[in-house]
């Protein structure tokens, strides 16, 4: 939580922007212009993704400013974002992704030997994925996808073959990875880009197109591929041939609008944090009540300054002598604690329901199994899971 008492204004989050270019093909002649335009859009996405990652970790500044009794300013983060994310990781990404044989395209012409060969090939592919610890890498991918709305995996030929798997499977950080698509009806993927920034500020880009791999330094020069034949020429390197003949960076989208799993509920979660914080402040202010007195005078020190009472001590004062009864009482107001608590619980359940997360409460008796599943939200979660599995399957097949 923020330490200051200022109002934090959250930006409008509407999903990550997809990056398009007007060129038909990325070449060594236009790659710098395309990359520069793409980085402008990507950095806007990075700002949103950083906010979402920090929000999931519990860094959720309040959207209100404490005006009365600023010294009592407890800031609470209920952090439903983490609860929603952890449920999605377990429920959507909890089981290892395995490949199965759905059937031959031509059942009449296929032989039993060919069927056995295809089954063995699918089994071998699953074994190779296990050798690359694909399950843990899919979990890492799932965290990026659920929080930021996008995720990326990289598949490449293993440079140092260890005798187990001939390819490398790597989950890339979406803060340093993106894909570029053609601005056309088909929206073909033209390139996959990943980059890193060194301690001295140099940025190295790796750009994959279907036929070429470019290594670029500071968006100024291509550092790999054939050198110019003329030693006095200022021509750039041409890049290396991509042996895969396809872009090895695969992009995963959580939804069509590329939003995170809790992104649509951020405004509700901010309101919940304010209510929980105000509830904690109300309790603190009750135990730290302000007192007022009438009909007596507080003693003064040698300099004539009134001695203010210290918390936890008795107040010893002189009667004013006007015949009245001295009075000392706390300034307090009636606070409906039970009503506020019920409202907090109701708001939490509403947020979880909108995020398709089952409510973890003890249901009342007399309900059937299916009725309990519907009331707690499990049926809705299963429906969303079935839709997302189809959505993720398309990208997983590409990897």
Tab-separated table of C-alpha atoms in Angstrom:
chain	number	residue	atom	x	y	z
A	1	UNK	CA	0.000	0.000	0.000
A	2	UNK	CA	1.094	3.592	-0.563
A	3	UNK	CA	2.476	5.438	2.446
A	4	UNK	CA	1.194	8.902	1.542
A	5	UNK	CA	-2.318	10.226	1.967
A	6	UNK	CA	-2.921	11.178	-1.640
A	7	UNK	CA	-5.662	9.903	-3.931
A	8	UNK	CA	-4.367	7.394	-6.487
A	9	UNK	CA	-5.993	7.569	-9.922
A	10	UNK	CA	-6.016	4.246	-11.760
A	11	UNK	CA	-5.716	4.324	-15.562
A	12	UNK	CA	-8.437	2.908	-17.763
A	13	UNK	CA	-7.536	-0.735	-18.371
A	14	UNK	CA	-9.200	-2.225	-21.441
A	15	UNK	CA	-6.852	-5.066	-22.354
A	16	UNK	CA	-3.488	-5.185	-24.085
A	17	UNK	CA	-3.305	-3.613	-27.533
A	18	UNK	CA	-2.454	-5.960	-30.373
A	19	UNK	CA	0.432	-4.688	-32.499
A	20	UNK	CA	-0.167	-4.282	-36.240
A	21	UNK	CA	1.912	-3.023	-39.148
A	22	UNK	CA	0.970	-1.962	-42.663
A	23	UNK	CA	3.897	-3.683	-44.389
A	24	UNK	CA	3.286	-6.990	-46.154
A	25	UNK	CA	6.617	-8.501	-45.087
A	26	UNK	CA	9.322	-7.545	-42.611
A	27	UNK	CA	12.749	-7.296	-44.237
A	28	UNK	CA	16.149	-5.850	-43.386
A	29	UNK	CA	15.115	-2.650	-45.199
A	30	UNK	CA	11.993	-1.872	-43.136
A	31	UNK	CA	12.635	-3.713	-39.868
A	32	UNK	CA	13.829	-0.642	-37.938
A	33	UNK	CA	10.754	1.415	-38.789
A	34	UNK	CA	8.395	-1.474	-37.991
A	35	UNK	CA	10.199	-2.247	-34.727
A	36	UNK	CA	10.166	1.383	-33.591
A	37	UNK	CA	6.423	1.711	-34.213
A	38	UNK	CA	5.771	-1.609	-32.469
A	39	UNK	CA	7.807	-0.630	-29.399
A	40	UNK	CA	5.674	2.492	-28.919
A	41	UNK	CA	2.547	0.353	-28.581
A	42	UNK	CA	4.325	-2.313	-26.556
A	43	UNK	CA	5.573	0.154	-23.932
A	44	UNK	CA	1.986	1.306	-23.373
A	45	UNK	CA	1.094	-2.345	-22.773
A	46	UNK	CA	4.080	-2.665	-20.425
A	47	UNK	CA	2.787	0.165	-18.219
A	48	UNK	CA	-0.561	-1.615	-17.856
A	49	UNK	CA	1.053	-5.018	-17.253
A	50	UNK	CA	3.355	-3.658	-14.540
A	51	UNK	CA	0.355	-2.135	-12.768
A	52	UNK	CA	-1.518	-5.464	-12.948
A	53	UNK	CA	1.490	-7.438	-11.666
A	54	UNK	CA	1.944	-5.058	-8.728
A	55	UNK	CA	-1.789	-5.095	-8.049
A	56	UNK	CA	-1.795	-8.905	-7.823
A	57	UNK	CA	1.083	-8.717	-5.331
A	58	UNK	CA	-1.019	-6.485	-3.065
A	59	UNK	CA	0.265	-3.031	-4.041
A	60	UNK	CA	-3.184	-1.458	-4.261
A	61	UNK	CA	-3.231	2.266	-3.373
A	62	UNK	CA	-6.525	3.552	-1.990
A	63	UNK	CA	-8.697	5.776	-4.153
A	64	UNK	CA	-9.728	8.033	-1.284
A	65	UNK	CA	-7.925	10.565	0.896
A	66	UNK	CA	-8.233	10.510	4.690
A	67	UNK	CA	-9.533	13.919	5.755
A	68	UNK	CA	-10.608	13.538	9.409
A	69	UNK	CA	-8.018	12.415	12.001
A	70	UNK	CA	-5.218	11.830	9.537
A	71	UNK	CA	-3.073	10.274	12.270
A	72	UNK	CA	-5.438	7.262	12.239
A	73	UNK	CA	-5.045	6.102	8.660
A	74	UNK	CA	-4.913	2.308	8.377
A	75	UNK	CA	-4.655	1.092	4.783
A	76	UNK	CA	-5.814	-2.456	4.130
A	77	UNK	CA	-5.477	-4.440	0.903
A	78	UNK	CA	-8.019	-7.271	0.846
A	79	UNK	CA	-6.202	-8.525	-2.294
A	80	UNK	CA	-8.908	-10.520	-4.000
A	81	UNK	CA	-6.748	-10.217	-7.126
A	82	UNK	CA	-4.342	-12.801	-5.731
A	83	UNK	CA	-7.186	-15.102	-4.686
A	84	UNK	CA	-8.718	-14.949	-8.168
A	85	UNK	CA	-5.342	-15.560	-9.827
A	86	UNK	CA	-4.445	-18.529	-7.623
A	87	UNK	CA	-7.813	-20.158	-8.299
A	88	UNK	CA	-7.382	-19.741	-12.060
A	89	UNK	CA	-3.880	-21.222	-11.924
A	90	UNK	CA	-5.133	-24.276	-10.084
A	91	UNK	CA	-8.437	-24.766	-11.888
A	92	UNK	CA	-7.498	-23.785	-15.447
A	93	UNK	CA	-3.767	-24.577	-15.518
A	94	UNK	CA	-3.535	-27.199	-12.774
A	95	UNK	CA	-3.488	-30.285	-15.005
A	96	UNK	CA	-0.536	-30.930	-17.357
A	97	UNK	CA	-1.325	-30.271	-21.011
A	98	UNK	CA	-0.949	-33.526	-22.955
A	99	UNK	CA	-1.427	-34.367	-26.620
A	100	UNK	CA	-3.825	-37.115	-27.744
A	101	UNK	CA	-4.608	-38.759	-31.087
A	102	UNK	CA	-8.089	-37.685	-32.149
A	103	UNK	CA	-8.173	-40.036	-35.159
A	104	UNK	CA	-6.838	-40.432	-38.676
A	105	UNK	CA	-8.121	-38.160	-41.405
A	106	UNK	CA	-8.551	-41.137	-43.766
A	107	UNK	CA	-9.631	-44.140	-41.695
A	108	UNK	CA	-10.256	-46.368	-44.737
A	109	UNK	CA	-6.711	-46.134	-46.104
A	110	UNK	CA	-4.841	-46.169	-42.805
A	111	UNK	CA	-3.362	-49.447	-41.651
A	112	UNK	CA	-2.989	-50.808	-38.160
A	113	UNK	CA	0.764	-50.316	-38.399
A	114	UNK	CA	0.306	-46.658	-39.326
A	115	UNK	CA	-2.080	-46.185	-36.403
A	116	UNK	CA	0.446	-47.677	-33.992
A	117	UNK	CA	3.164	-45.426	-35.417
A	118	UNK	CA	1.026	-42.316	-34.908
A	119	UNK	CA	0.151	-43.349	-31.357
A	120	UNK	CA	3.839	-43.875	-30.605
A	121	UNK	CA	4.641	-40.458	-32.078
A	122	UNK	CA	2.094	-38.734	-29.833
A	123	UNK	CA	3.442	-40.595	-26.803
A	124	UNK	CA	6.992	-39.568	-27.710
A	125	UNK	CA	5.929	-35.922	-28.034
A	126	UNK	CA	4.444	-36.047	-24.533
A	127	UNK	CA	7.654	-37.621	-23.217
A	128	UNK	CA	9.734	-34.890	-24.827
A	129	UNK	CA	7.537	-32.253	-23.206
A	130	UNK	CA	8.035	-33.947	-19.846
A	131	UNK	CA	11.795	-33.901	-20.420
A	132	UNK	CA	11.563	-30.130	-20.891
A	133	UNK	CA	9.438	-29.771	-17.704
A	134	UNK	CA	6.590	-28.402	-19.781
A	135	UNK	CA	4.146	-28.584	-16.854
A	136	UNK	CA	6.084	-26.115	-14.677
A	137	UNK	CA	6.673	-23.858	-17.681
A	138	UNK	CA	2.956	-23.944	-18.502
A	139	UNK	CA	2.270	-22.868	-14.909
A	140	UNK	CA	4.622	-19.930	-15.394
A	141	UNK	CA	2.877	-19.163	-18.678
A	142	UNK	CA	-0.510	-19.370	-16.964
A	143	UNK	CA	0.469	-16.802	-14.337
A	144	UNK	CA	1.448	-14.299	-17.023
A	145	UNK	CA	-1.696	-15.017	-19.052
A	146	UNK	CA	-4.092	-14.737	-16.104
A	147	UNK	CA	-2.557	-11.552	-14.672
A	148	UNK	CA	-1.632	-9.573	-17.786
A	149	UNK	CA	-3.978	-11.149	-20.355
A	150	UNK	CA	-1.133	-12.321	-22.636
A	151	UNK	CA	1.700	-14.833	-22.434
A	152	UNK	CA	4.459	-16.131	-24.679
A	153	UNK	CA	6.372	-19.369	-25.145
A	154	UNK	CA	9.464	-19.895	-27.263
A	155	UNK	CA	10.351	-23.173	-29.002
A	156	UNK	CA	13.745	-23.549	-30.650
A	157	UNK	CA	16.220	-26.221	-31.704
A	158	UNK	CA	18.359	-27.194	-28.713
A	159	UNK	CA	21.894	-25.983	-29.286
A	160	UNK	CA	23.466	-28.371	-26.781
A	161	UNK	CA	21.597	-31.665	-27.127
A	162	UNK	CA	21.494	-33.478	-23.781
A	163	UNK	CA	20.160	-36.756	-25.132
A	164	UNK	CA	16.642	-36.171	-23.784
A	165	UNK	CA	14.855	-33.545	-25.861
A	166	UNK	CA	15.932	-32.008	-29.195
A	167	UNK	CA	14.164	-28.686	-28.581
A	168	UNK	CA	14.088	-25.931	-25.970
A	169	UNK	CA	10.783	-24.786	-24.473
A	170	UNK	CA	10.954	-21.433	-22.699
A	171	UNK	CA	8.257	-19.233	-21.173
A	172	UNK	CA	9.052	-15.608	-21.995
A	173	UNK	CA	8.256	-12.547	-19.918
A	174	UNK	CA	5.500	-10.518	-21.656
A	175	UNK	CA	7.191	-7.308	-20.493
A	176	UNK	CA	9.990	-8.066	-22.964
A	177	UNK	CA	8.140	-9.999	-25.674
A	178	UNK	CA	5.500	-9.249	-28.295
A	179	UNK	CA	4.286	-10.322	-31.735
A	180	UNK	CA	3.634	-8.168	-34.800
A	181	UNK	CA	0.663	-8.839	-37.090
A	182	UNK	CA	-0.187	-7.587	-40.547
A	183	UNK	CA	-2.944	-5.009	-40.785
A	184	UNK	CA	-5.151	-7.044	-43.121
A	185	UNK	CA	-8.244	-9.220	-43.059
A	186	UNK	CA	-6.208	-12.368	-42.360
A	187	UNK	CA	-4.028	-10.652	-39.725
A	188	UNK	CA	-1.032	-12.875	-40.459
A	189	UNK	CA	1.687	-12.974	-37.817
A	190	UNK	CA	4.744	-11.343	-39.384
A	191	UNK	CA	7.234	-11.460	-36.512
A	192	UNK	CA	7.902	-12.446	-32.939
A	193	UNK	CA	10.137	-10.135	-30.888
A	194	UNK	CA	11.949	-10.570	-27.590
A	195	UNK	CA	14.495	-8.141	-26.142
A	196	UNK	CA	16.675	-7.514	-23.113
A	197	UNK	CA	18.325	-4.462	-21.582
A	198	UNK	CA	21.847	-4.672	-20.153
A	199	UNK	CA	23.198	-2.796	-17.144
A	200	UNK	CA	24.848	-0.183	-19.347
A	201	UNK	CA	21.524	0.562	-21.078
A	202	UNK	CA	22.131	-1.282	-24.343
A	203	UNK	CA	19.013	-3.003	-25.708
A	204	UNK	CA	19.352	-6.191	-27.747
A	205	UNK	CA	16.403	-7.343	-29.850
A	206	UNK	CA	15.833	-10.767	-31.394
A	207	UNK	CA	13.260	-10.666	-34.194
A	208	UNK	CA	11.922	-13.848	-35.792
A	209	UNK	CA	10.163	-13.820	-39.151
A	210	UNK	CA	9.093	-16.984	-41.007
A	211	UNK	CA	12.359	-17.012	-42.979
A	212	UNK	CA	14.886	-14.879	-41.064
A	213	UNK	CA	16.237	-14.301	-37.579
A	214	UNK	CA	17.541	-10.793	-36.843
A	215	UNK	CA	19.802	-9.782	-33.954
A	216	UNK	CA	19.515	-6.017	-33.486
A	217	UNK	CA	21.460	-3.692	-31.199
A	218	UNK	CA	19.823	-0.499	-29.916
A	219	UNK	CA	17.446	-0.461	-32.883
A	220	UNK	CA	20.302	0.846	-35.022
A	221	UNK	CA	22.145	-2.099	-36.522
A	222	UNK	CA	21.676	-5.766	-37.375
A	223	UNK	CA	24.552	-7.708	-35.834
A	224	UNK	CA	24.069	-11.173	-37.357
A	225	UNK	CA	23.996	-12.612	-40.860
A	226	UNK	CA	26.124	-11.975	-43.930
A	227	UNK	CA	28.504	-9.047	-43.856
A	228	UNK	CA	28.630	-6.541	-46.727
A	229	UNK	CA	31.039	-7.572	-49.460
A	230	UNK	CA	32.435	-4.052	-49.722
A	231	UNK	CA	34.443	-3.371	-46.530
A	232	UNK	CA	33.781	0.372	-46.927
A	233	UNK	CA	30.039	-0.092	-47.275
A	234	UNK	CA	27.578	1.146	-44.668
A	235	UNK	CA	25.019	-1.549	-45.504
A	236	UNK	CA	23.479	-3.500	-42.629
A	237	UNK	CA	23.874	-7.206	-42.005
A	238	UNK	CA	21.099	-9.260	-43.552
A	239	UNK	CA	20.225	-11.552	-40.625
A	240	UNK	CA	20.371	-15.346	-40.433
A	241	UNK	CA	18.130	-17.934	-42.054
A	242	UNK	CA	15.385	-19.232	-39.763
A	243	UNK	CA	15.732	-23.036	-40.058
A	244	UNK	CA	12.272	-23.670	-38.598
A	245	UNK	CA	10.567	-21.753	-41.436
A	246	UNK	CA	8.057	-20.498	-38.886
A	247	UNK	CA	7.949	-17.989	-36.035
A	248	UNK	CA	9.003	-19.861	-32.854
A	249	UNK	CA	7.396	-17.346	-30.466
A	250	UNK	CA	3.784	-18.326	-29.726
A	251	UNK	CA	1.367	-15.789	-28.240
A	252	UNK	CA	-1.368	-16.848	-25.805
A	253	UNK	CA	-4.380	-14.607	-25.120
A	254	UNK	CA	-6.574	-15.109	-22.071
A	255	UNK	CA	-9.595	-13.595	-23.824
A	256	UNK	CA	-10.442	-11.925	-27.098
A	257	UNK	CA	-10.004	-8.494	-25.489
A	258	UNK	CA	-6.677	-9.603	-23.907
A	259	UNK	CA	-7.631	-8.623	-20.357
A	260	UNK	CA	-6.418	-10.201	-17.114
A	261	UNK	CA	-8.580	-12.440	-14.956
A	262	UNK	CA	-9.291	-9.693	-12.375
A	263	UNK	CA	-8.867	-6.629	-14.589
A	264	UNK	CA	-12.599	-5.975	-15.025
A	265	UNK	CA	-13.135	-6.050	-11.236
A	266	UNK	CA	-10.417	-3.570	-10.238
A	267	UNK	CA	-12.892	-0.742	-9.567
A	268	UNK	CA	-14.960	-3.024	-7.315
A	269	UNK	CA	-11.836	-4.237	-5.504
A	270	UNK	CA	-10.723	-0.637	-4.961
A	271	UNK	CA	-14.109	0.139	-3.389
A	272	UNK	CA	-13.765	-2.962	-1.190
A	273	UNK	CA	-10.298	-1.878	-0.023
A	274	UNK	CA	-11.682	1.534	0.939
A	275	UNK	CA	-14.530	-0.044	2.908
A	276	UNK	CA	-12.272	-2.515	4.717
A	277	UNK	CA	-9.781	0.269	5.509
A	278	UNK	CA	-12.537	2.540	6.822
A	279	UNK	CA	-13.835	-0.318	8.967
A	280	UNK	CA	-10.362	-0.813	10.467
A	281	UNK	CA	-10.059	2.939	11.025
A	282	UNK	CA	-13.451	2.998	12.773
A	283	UNK	CA	-12.277	0.314	15.205
A	284	UNK	CA	-8.984	2.153	15.772
A	285	UNK	CA	-10.718	5.479	16.331
A	286	UNK	CA	-13.043	3.857	18.864
A	287	UNK	CA	-10.077	2.632	20.906
A	288	UNK	CA	-8.335	5.999	20.447
A	289	UNK	CA	-11.318	8.210	21.217
A	290	UNK	CA	-11.039	11.961	21.665
A	291	UNK	CA	-12.276	13.229	25.069
A	292	UNK	CA	-13.777	16.545	26.052
A	293	UNK	CA	-14.329	17.966	29.517
A	294	UNK	CA	-16.334	20.742	31.160
A	295	UNK	CA	-16.444	22.140	34.691
A	296	UNK	CA	-12.748	21.794	35.577
A	297	UNK	CA	-9.371	23.290	34.806
A	298	UNK	CA	-6.252	21.373	33.894
A	299	UNK	CA	-3.149	22.174	35.949
A	300	UNK	CA	-0.389	24.400	34.587
A	301	UNK	CA	3.372	24.062	34.763
A	302	UNK	CA	5.840	26.620	36.118
A	303	UNK	CA	5.753	28.500	32.829
A	304	UNK	CA	1.975	28.836	32.928
A	305	UNK	CA	1.425	26.321	30.147
A	306	UNK	CA	-1.526	23.953	30.471
A	307	UNK	CA	-0.402	20.369	31.072
A	308	UNK	CA	-2.195	18.147	28.590
A	309	UNK	CA	-3.083	14.658	29.826
A	310	UNK	CA	-1.106	11.698	28.494
A	311	UNK	CA	-2.957	8.669	27.161
A	312	UNK	CA	-3.544	5.970	29.764
A	313	UNK	CA	-3.174	8.350	32.747
A	314	UNK	CA	-5.674	9.793	35.188
A	315	UNK	CA	-6.763	13.380	34.637
A	316	UNK	CA	-6.360	15.409	37.834
A	317	UNK	CA	-7.862	18.881	37.583
A	318	UNK	CA	-9.244	21.678	39.739
A	319	UNK	CA	-12.966	22.348	39.975
A	320	UNK	CA	-13.961	25.628	38.400
A	321	UNK	CA	-16.143	26.364	41.436
A	322	UNK	CA	-19.222	27.411	39.496
A	323	UNK	CA	-21.386	24.835	41.248
A	324	UNK	CA	-21.655	22.507	38.284
A	325	UNK	CA	-20.626	18.891	38.134
A	326	UNK	CA	-17.340	18.308	36.277
A	327	UNK	CA	-17.866	16.164	33.205
A	328	UNK	CA	-15.366	14.172	31.139
A	329	UNK	CA	-16.549	11.930	28.296
A	330	UNK	CA	-15.429	10.525	24.963
A	331	UNK	CA	-16.563	11.933	21.651
A	332	UNK	CA	-18.018	8.935	19.852
A	333	UNK	CA	-20.640	8.117	17.266
A	334	UNK	CA	-22.838	5.105	16.727
A	335	UNK	CA	-21.295	2.746	14.161
A	336	UNK	CA	-23.177	-0.217	12.726
A	337	UNK	CA	-20.356	-2.762	12.780
A	338	UNK	CA	-22.528	-5.754	11.874
A	339	UNK	CA	-24.098	-3.972	8.910
A	340	UNK	CA	-20.720	-2.907	7.545
A	341	UNK	CA	-19.335	-6.424	7.968
A	342	UNK	CA	-22.275	-7.887	6.068
A	343	UNK	CA	-21.766	-5.355	3.283
A	344	UNK	CA	-18.051	-6.255	3.065
A	345	UNK	CA	-18.849	-9.975	2.799
A	346	UNK	CA	-21.523	-9.301	0.176
A	347	UNK	CA	-19.161	-7.125	-1.873
A	348	UNK	CA	-16.423	-9.777	-1.728
A	349	UNK	CA	-18.809	-12.490	-2.901
A	350	UNK	CA	-20.056	-10.290	-5.740
A	351	UNK	CA	-16.498	-9.692	-6.984
A	352	UNK	CA	-15.689	-13.412	-6.864
A	353	UNK	CA	-18.926	-14.220	-8.661
A	354	UNK	CA	-18.152	-11.764	-11.467
A	355	UNK	CA	-14.668	-13.276	-11.813
A	356	UNK	CA	-16.193	-16.792	-11.990
A	357	UNK	CA	-14.530	-17.923	-8.760
A	358	UNK	CA	-16.587	-20.244	-6.510
A	359	UNK	CA	-17.520	-18.799	-3.136
A	360	UNK	CA	-15.817	-20.583	-0.236
A	361	UNK	CA	-18.682	-20.535	2.249
A	362	UNK	CA	-20.640	-23.207	4.072
A	363	UNK	CA	-23.965	-23.618	2.202
A	364	UNK	CA	-27.224	-24.107	4.002
A	365	UNK	CA	-28.765	-27.537	4.416
A	366	UNK	CA	-31.421	-29.110	2.222
A	367	UNK	CA	-29.811	-28.318	-1.150
A	368	UNK	CA	-29.054	-30.903	-3.812
A	369	UNK	CA	-25.587	-31.349	-5.292
A	370	UNK	CA	-26.315	-29.496	-8.518
A	371	UNK	CA	-28.084	-26.684	-6.664
A	372	UNK	CA	-25.077	-26.257	-4.383
A	373	UNK	CA	-22.739	-26.174	-7.406
A	374	UNK	CA	-24.841	-23.471	-9.037
A	375	UNK	CA	-25.171	-21.391	-5.864
A	376	UNK	CA	-21.449	-21.568	-5.011
A	377	UNK	CA	-20.340	-20.810	-8.569
A	378	UNK	CA	-18.744	-24.105	-9.606
A	379	UNK	CA	-21.085	-24.562	-12.569
A	380	UNK	CA	-20.204	-21.126	-13.937
A	381	UNK	CA	-16.491	-21.823	-13.423
A	382	UNK	CA	-16.743	-25.088	-15.371
A	383	UNK	CA	-18.552	-23.357	-18.231
A	384	UNK	CA	-15.844	-20.705	-18.501
A	385	UNK	CA	-13.145	-23.396	-18.291
A	386	UNK	CA	-14.642	-25.339	-21.205
A	387	UNK	CA	-14.615	-22.202	-23.353
A	388	UNK	CA	-11.049	-21.259	-22.423
A	389	UNK	CA	-9.714	-24.753	-23.091
A	390	UNK	CA	-10.811	-24.382	-26.714
A	391	UNK	CA	-9.248	-20.939	-26.790
A	392	UNK	CA	-5.855	-22.092	-25.443
A	393	UNK	CA	-5.789	-25.274	-27.547
A	394	UNK	CA	-5.348	-23.300	-30.774
A	395	UNK	CA	-2.177	-21.581	-29.563
A	396	UNK	CA	-0.824	-24.684	-27.831
A	397	UNK	CA	-0.955	-26.632	-31.085
A	398	UNK	CA	1.188	-23.941	-32.705
A	399	UNK	CA	3.890	-24.491	-30.098
